[in-house]
PDB file of C-alpha atoms in Angstrom:
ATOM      1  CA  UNK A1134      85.513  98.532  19.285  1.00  0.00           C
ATOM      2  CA  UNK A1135      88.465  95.944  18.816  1.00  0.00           C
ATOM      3  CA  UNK A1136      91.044  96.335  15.689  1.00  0.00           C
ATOM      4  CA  UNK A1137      89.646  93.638  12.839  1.00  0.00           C
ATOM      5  CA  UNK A1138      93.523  92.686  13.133  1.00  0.00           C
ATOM      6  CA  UNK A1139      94.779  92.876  16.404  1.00  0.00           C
ATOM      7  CA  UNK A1140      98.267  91.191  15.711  1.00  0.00           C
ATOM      8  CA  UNK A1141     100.678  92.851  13.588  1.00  0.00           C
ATOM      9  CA  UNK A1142     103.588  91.435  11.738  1.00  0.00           C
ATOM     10  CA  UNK A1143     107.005  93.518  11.913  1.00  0.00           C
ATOM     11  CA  UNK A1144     108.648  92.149   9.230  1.00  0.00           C
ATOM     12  CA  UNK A1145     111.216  93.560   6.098  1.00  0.00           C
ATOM     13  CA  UNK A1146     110.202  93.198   2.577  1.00  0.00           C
ATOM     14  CA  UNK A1147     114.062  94.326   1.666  1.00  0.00           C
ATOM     15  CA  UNK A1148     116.462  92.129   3.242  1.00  0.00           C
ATOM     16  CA  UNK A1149     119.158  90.183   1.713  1.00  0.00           C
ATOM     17  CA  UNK A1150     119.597  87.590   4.626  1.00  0.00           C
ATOM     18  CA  UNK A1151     117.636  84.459   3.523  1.00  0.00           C
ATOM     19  CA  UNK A1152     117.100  83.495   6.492  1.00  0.00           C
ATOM     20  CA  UNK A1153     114.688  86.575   7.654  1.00  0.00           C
ATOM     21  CA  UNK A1154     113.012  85.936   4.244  1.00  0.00           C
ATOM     22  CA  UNK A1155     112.407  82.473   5.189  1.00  0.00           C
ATOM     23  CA  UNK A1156     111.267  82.887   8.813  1.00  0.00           C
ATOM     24  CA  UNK A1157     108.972  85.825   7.652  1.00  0.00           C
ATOM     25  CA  UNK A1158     107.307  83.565   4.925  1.00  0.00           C
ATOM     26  CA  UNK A1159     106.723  80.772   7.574  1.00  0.00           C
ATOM     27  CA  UNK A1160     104.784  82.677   9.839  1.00  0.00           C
ATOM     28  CA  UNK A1161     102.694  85.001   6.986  1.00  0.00           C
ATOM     29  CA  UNK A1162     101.974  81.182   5.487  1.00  0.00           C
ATOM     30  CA  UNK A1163     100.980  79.802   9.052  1.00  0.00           C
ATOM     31  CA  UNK A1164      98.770  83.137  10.037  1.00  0.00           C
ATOM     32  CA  UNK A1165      97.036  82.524   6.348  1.00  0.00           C
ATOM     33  CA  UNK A1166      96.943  78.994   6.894  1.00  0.00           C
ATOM     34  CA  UNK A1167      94.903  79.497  10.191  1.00  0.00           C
ATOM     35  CA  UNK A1168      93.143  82.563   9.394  1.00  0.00           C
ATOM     36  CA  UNK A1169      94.206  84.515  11.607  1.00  0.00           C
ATOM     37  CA  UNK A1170      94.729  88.286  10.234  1.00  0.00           C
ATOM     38  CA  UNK A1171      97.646  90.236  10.861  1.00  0.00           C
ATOM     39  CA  UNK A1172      98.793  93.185   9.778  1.00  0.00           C
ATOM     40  CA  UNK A1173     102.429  93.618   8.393  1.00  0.00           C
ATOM     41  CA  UNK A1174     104.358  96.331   9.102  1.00  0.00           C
ATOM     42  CA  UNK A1175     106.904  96.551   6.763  1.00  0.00           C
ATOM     43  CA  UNK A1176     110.073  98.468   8.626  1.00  0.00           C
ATOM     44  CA  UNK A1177     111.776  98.820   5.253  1.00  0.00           C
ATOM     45  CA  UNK A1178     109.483 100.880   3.812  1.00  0.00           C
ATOM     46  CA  UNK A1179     107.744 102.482   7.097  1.00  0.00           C
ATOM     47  CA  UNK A1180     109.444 105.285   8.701  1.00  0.00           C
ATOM     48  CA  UNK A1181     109.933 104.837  12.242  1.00  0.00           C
ATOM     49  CA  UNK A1182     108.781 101.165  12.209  1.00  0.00           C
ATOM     50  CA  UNK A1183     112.022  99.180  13.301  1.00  0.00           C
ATOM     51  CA  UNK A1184     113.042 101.976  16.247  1.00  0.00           C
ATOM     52  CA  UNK A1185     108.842 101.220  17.280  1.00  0.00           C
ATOM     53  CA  UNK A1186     109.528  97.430  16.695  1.00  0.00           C
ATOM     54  CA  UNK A1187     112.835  97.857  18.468  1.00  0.00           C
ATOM     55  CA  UNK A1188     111.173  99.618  21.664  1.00  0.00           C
ATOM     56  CA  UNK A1189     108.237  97.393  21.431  1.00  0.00           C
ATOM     57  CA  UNK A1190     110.345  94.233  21.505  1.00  0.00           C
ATOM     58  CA  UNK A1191     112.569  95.862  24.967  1.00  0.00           C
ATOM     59  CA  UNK A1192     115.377  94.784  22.497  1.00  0.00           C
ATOM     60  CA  UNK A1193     117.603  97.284  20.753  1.00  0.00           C
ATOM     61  CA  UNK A1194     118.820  95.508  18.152  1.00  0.00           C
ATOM     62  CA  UNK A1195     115.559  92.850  17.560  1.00  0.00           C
ATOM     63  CA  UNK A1196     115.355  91.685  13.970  1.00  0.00           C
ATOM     64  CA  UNK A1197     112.664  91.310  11.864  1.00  0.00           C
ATOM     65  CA  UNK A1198     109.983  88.766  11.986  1.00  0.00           C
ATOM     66  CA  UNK A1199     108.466  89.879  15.200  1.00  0.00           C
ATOM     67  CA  UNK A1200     105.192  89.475  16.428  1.00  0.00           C
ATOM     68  CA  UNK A1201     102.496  91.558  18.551  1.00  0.00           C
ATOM     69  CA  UNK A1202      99.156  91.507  19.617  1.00  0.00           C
ATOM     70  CA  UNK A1203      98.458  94.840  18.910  1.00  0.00           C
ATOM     71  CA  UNK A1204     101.137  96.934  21.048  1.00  0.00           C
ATOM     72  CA  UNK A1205     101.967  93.817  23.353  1.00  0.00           C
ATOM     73  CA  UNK A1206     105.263  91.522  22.064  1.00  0.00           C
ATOM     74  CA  UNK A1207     104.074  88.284  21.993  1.00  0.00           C
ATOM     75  CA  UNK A1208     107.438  87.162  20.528  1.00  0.00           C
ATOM     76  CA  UNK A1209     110.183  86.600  17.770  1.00  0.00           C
ATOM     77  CA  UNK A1210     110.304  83.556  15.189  1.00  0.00           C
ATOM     78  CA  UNK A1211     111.848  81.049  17.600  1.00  0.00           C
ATOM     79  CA  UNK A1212     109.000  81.671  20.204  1.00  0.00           C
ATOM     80  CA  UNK A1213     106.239  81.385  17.338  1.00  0.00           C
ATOM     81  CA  UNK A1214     107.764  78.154  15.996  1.00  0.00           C
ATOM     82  CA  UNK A1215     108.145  76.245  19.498  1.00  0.00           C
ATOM     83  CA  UNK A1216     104.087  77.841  19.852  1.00  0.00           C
ATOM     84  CA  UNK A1217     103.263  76.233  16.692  1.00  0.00           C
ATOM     85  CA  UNK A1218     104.994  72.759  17.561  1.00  0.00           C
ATOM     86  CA  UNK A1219     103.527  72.838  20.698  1.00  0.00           C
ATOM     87  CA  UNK A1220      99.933  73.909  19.018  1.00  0.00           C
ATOM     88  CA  UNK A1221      99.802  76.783  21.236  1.00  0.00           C
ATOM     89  CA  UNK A1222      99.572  79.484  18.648  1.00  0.00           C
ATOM     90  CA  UNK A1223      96.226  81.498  19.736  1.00  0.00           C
ATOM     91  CA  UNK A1224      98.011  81.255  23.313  1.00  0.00           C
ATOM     92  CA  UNK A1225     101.413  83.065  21.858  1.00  0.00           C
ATOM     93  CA  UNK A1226      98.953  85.356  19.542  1.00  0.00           C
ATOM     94  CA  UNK A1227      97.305  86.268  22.830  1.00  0.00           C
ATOM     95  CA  UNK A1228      93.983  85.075  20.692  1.00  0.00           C
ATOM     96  CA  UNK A1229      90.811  83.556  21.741  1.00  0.00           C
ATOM     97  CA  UNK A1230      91.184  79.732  19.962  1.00  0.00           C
ATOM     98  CA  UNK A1231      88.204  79.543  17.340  1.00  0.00           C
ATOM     99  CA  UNK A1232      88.652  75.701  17.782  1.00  0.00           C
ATOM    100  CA  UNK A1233      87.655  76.204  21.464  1.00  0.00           C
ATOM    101  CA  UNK A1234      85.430  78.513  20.500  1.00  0.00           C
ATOM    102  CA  UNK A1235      83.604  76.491  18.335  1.00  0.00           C
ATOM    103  CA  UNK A1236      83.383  73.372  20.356  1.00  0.00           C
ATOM    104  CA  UNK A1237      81.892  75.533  22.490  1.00  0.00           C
ATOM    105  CA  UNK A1238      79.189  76.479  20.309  1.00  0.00           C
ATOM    106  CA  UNK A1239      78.615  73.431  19.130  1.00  0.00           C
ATOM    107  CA  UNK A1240      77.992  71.613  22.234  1.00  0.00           C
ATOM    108  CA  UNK A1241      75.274  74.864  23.182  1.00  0.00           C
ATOM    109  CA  UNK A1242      73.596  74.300  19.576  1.00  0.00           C
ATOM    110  CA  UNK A1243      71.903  70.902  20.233  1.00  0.00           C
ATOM    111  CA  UNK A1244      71.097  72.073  24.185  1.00  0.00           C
ATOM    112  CA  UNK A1245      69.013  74.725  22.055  1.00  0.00           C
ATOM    113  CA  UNK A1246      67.840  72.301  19.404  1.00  0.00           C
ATOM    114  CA  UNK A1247      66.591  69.793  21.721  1.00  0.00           C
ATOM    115  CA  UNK A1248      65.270  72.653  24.034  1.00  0.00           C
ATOM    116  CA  UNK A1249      63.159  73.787  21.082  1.00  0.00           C
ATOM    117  CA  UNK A1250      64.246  77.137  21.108  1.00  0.00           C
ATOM    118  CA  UNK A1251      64.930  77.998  17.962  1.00  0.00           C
ATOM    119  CA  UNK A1252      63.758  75.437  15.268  1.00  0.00           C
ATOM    120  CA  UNK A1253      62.871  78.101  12.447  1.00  0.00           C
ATOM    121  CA  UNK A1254      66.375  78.840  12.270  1.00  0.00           C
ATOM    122  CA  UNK A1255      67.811  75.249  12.322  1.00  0.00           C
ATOM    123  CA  UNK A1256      65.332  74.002  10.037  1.00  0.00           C
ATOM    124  CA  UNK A1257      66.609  76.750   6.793  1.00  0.00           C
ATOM    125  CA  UNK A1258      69.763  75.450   6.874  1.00  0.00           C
ATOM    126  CA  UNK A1259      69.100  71.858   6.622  1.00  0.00           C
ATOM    127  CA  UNK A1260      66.912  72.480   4.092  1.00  0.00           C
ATOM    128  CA  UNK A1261      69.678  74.485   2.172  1.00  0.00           C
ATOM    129  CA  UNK A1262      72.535  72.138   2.806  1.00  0.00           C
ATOM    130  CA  UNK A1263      69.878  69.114   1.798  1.00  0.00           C
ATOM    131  CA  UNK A1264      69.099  71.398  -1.627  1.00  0.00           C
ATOM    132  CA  UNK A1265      73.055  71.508  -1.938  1.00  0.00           C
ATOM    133  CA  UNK A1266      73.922  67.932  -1.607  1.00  0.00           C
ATOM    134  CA  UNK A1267      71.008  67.299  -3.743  1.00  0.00           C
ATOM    135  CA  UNK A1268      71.721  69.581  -6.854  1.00  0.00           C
ATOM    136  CA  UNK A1269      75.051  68.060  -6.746  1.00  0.00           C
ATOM    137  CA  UNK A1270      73.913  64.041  -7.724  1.00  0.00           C
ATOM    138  CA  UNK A1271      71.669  65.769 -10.004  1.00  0.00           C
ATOM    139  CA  UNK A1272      73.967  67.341 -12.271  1.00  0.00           C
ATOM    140  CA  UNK A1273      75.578  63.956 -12.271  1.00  0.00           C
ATOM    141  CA  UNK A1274      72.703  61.572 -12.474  1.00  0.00           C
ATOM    142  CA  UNK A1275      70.895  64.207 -15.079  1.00  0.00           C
ATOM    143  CA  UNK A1276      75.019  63.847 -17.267  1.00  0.00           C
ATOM    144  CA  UNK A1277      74.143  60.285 -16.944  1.00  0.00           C
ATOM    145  CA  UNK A1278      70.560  60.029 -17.751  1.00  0.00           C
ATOM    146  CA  UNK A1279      71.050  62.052 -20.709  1.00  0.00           C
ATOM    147  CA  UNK A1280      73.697  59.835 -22.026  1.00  0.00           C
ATOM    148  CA  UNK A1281      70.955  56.732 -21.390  1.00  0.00           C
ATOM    149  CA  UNK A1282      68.274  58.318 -23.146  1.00  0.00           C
ATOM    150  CA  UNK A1283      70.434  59.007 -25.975  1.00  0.00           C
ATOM    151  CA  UNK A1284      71.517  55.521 -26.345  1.00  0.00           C
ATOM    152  CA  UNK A1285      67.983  54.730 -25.501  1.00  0.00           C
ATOM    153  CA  UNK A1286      66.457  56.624 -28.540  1.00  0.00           C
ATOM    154  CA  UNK A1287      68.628  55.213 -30.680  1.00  0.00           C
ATOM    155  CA  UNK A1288      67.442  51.761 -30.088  1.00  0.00           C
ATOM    156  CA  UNK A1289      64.285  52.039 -28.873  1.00  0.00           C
ATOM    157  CA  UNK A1290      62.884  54.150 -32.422  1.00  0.00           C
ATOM    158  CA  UNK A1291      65.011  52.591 -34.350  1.00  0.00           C
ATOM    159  CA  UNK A1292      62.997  52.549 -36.981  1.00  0.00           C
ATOM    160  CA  UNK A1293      62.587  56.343 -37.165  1.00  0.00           C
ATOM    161  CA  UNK A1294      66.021  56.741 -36.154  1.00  0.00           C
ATOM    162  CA  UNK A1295      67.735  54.903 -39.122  1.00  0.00           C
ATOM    163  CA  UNK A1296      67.314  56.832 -42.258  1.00  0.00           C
ATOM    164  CA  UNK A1297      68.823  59.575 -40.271  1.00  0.00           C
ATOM    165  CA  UNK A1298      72.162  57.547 -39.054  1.00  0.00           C
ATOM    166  CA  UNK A1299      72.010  56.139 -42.700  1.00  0.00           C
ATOM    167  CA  UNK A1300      72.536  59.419 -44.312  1.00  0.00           C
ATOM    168  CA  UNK A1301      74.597  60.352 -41.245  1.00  0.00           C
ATOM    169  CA  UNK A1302      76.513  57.017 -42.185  1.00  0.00           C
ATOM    170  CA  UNK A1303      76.824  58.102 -45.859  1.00  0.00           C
ATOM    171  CA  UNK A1304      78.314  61.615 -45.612  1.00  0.00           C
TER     172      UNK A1304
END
């Protein structure tokens, strides 16, 4: 079975050096960014963590933000930055590239599709994403409609309509 979140974040959530702060926020908001979960282990709070981090790392006096996939060192801010410029993150992360991975699947899909191997399935979720994009317009056209037939009423039974505005008109 394979940990849910393989990478884990060694970071400090008490530090007075902005510059930790800062490098720590960069990578939590580029992990979230790409969905990719992580675990942080805080080594403020966590007994233990920074002398693990520390022996982890092969460095004895490694700072916080640094970054494993689970037990491995992938690396320390500057690494993860120059993997992010160089859009090499999943590489760093030691992570499979869902981009990839999904190009991938996307080019099997319409073997399948054409093949005619699975047209139950296929045929749902157009259905469902037509329903969708449908419903949508509706809600809009029905807004709009509504408003038409309103103004419609009031000139096409006029007649019926205006002793009703003409007490409306006289309160």
């Amino acid at each position: 079975m394979t940990d849910p979140a393989p990478i884990k974040l060694f970071m400090s959530s008490i530090s007075s050096n902005l510059a930790i702060k800062k490098k720590t926020q960069k990578i939590q908001l580029t992990l979230d960014g790409k969905k990719v979960p992580y675990v942080e282990i805080d080594i403020a709070t966590l007994k233990g963590a920074k002398d693990k981090m520390r022996e982890l790392c092969g460095n004895p006096k490694a700072l916080p933000p640094q970054i494993f996939h689970q037990d491995q060192y992938c690396g320390d801010y500057e690494a993860f930055d120059v993997a992010v410029e160089m859009e090499q993150l999943f590489e760093f992360l030691k992570l499979e590239d869902p981009s990839k991975v999904a190009s991938a699947e996307a080019t099997d899909e319409p073997a399948t599709a054409e093949a005619g191997s699975d047209p139950p399935a296929a045929a749902p979720e157009a259905d469902e994403g037509a329903a969708e994009v449908v419903e949508q317009p509706e809600a809009h056209a029905g807004a709009a409609e509504g408003a038409e037939a309103e103004a419609g009423a009031g000139t096409e039974a006029g007649a019926e309509a205006s002793p009703a505005d003409a007490e409306a008109d006289a309160e």
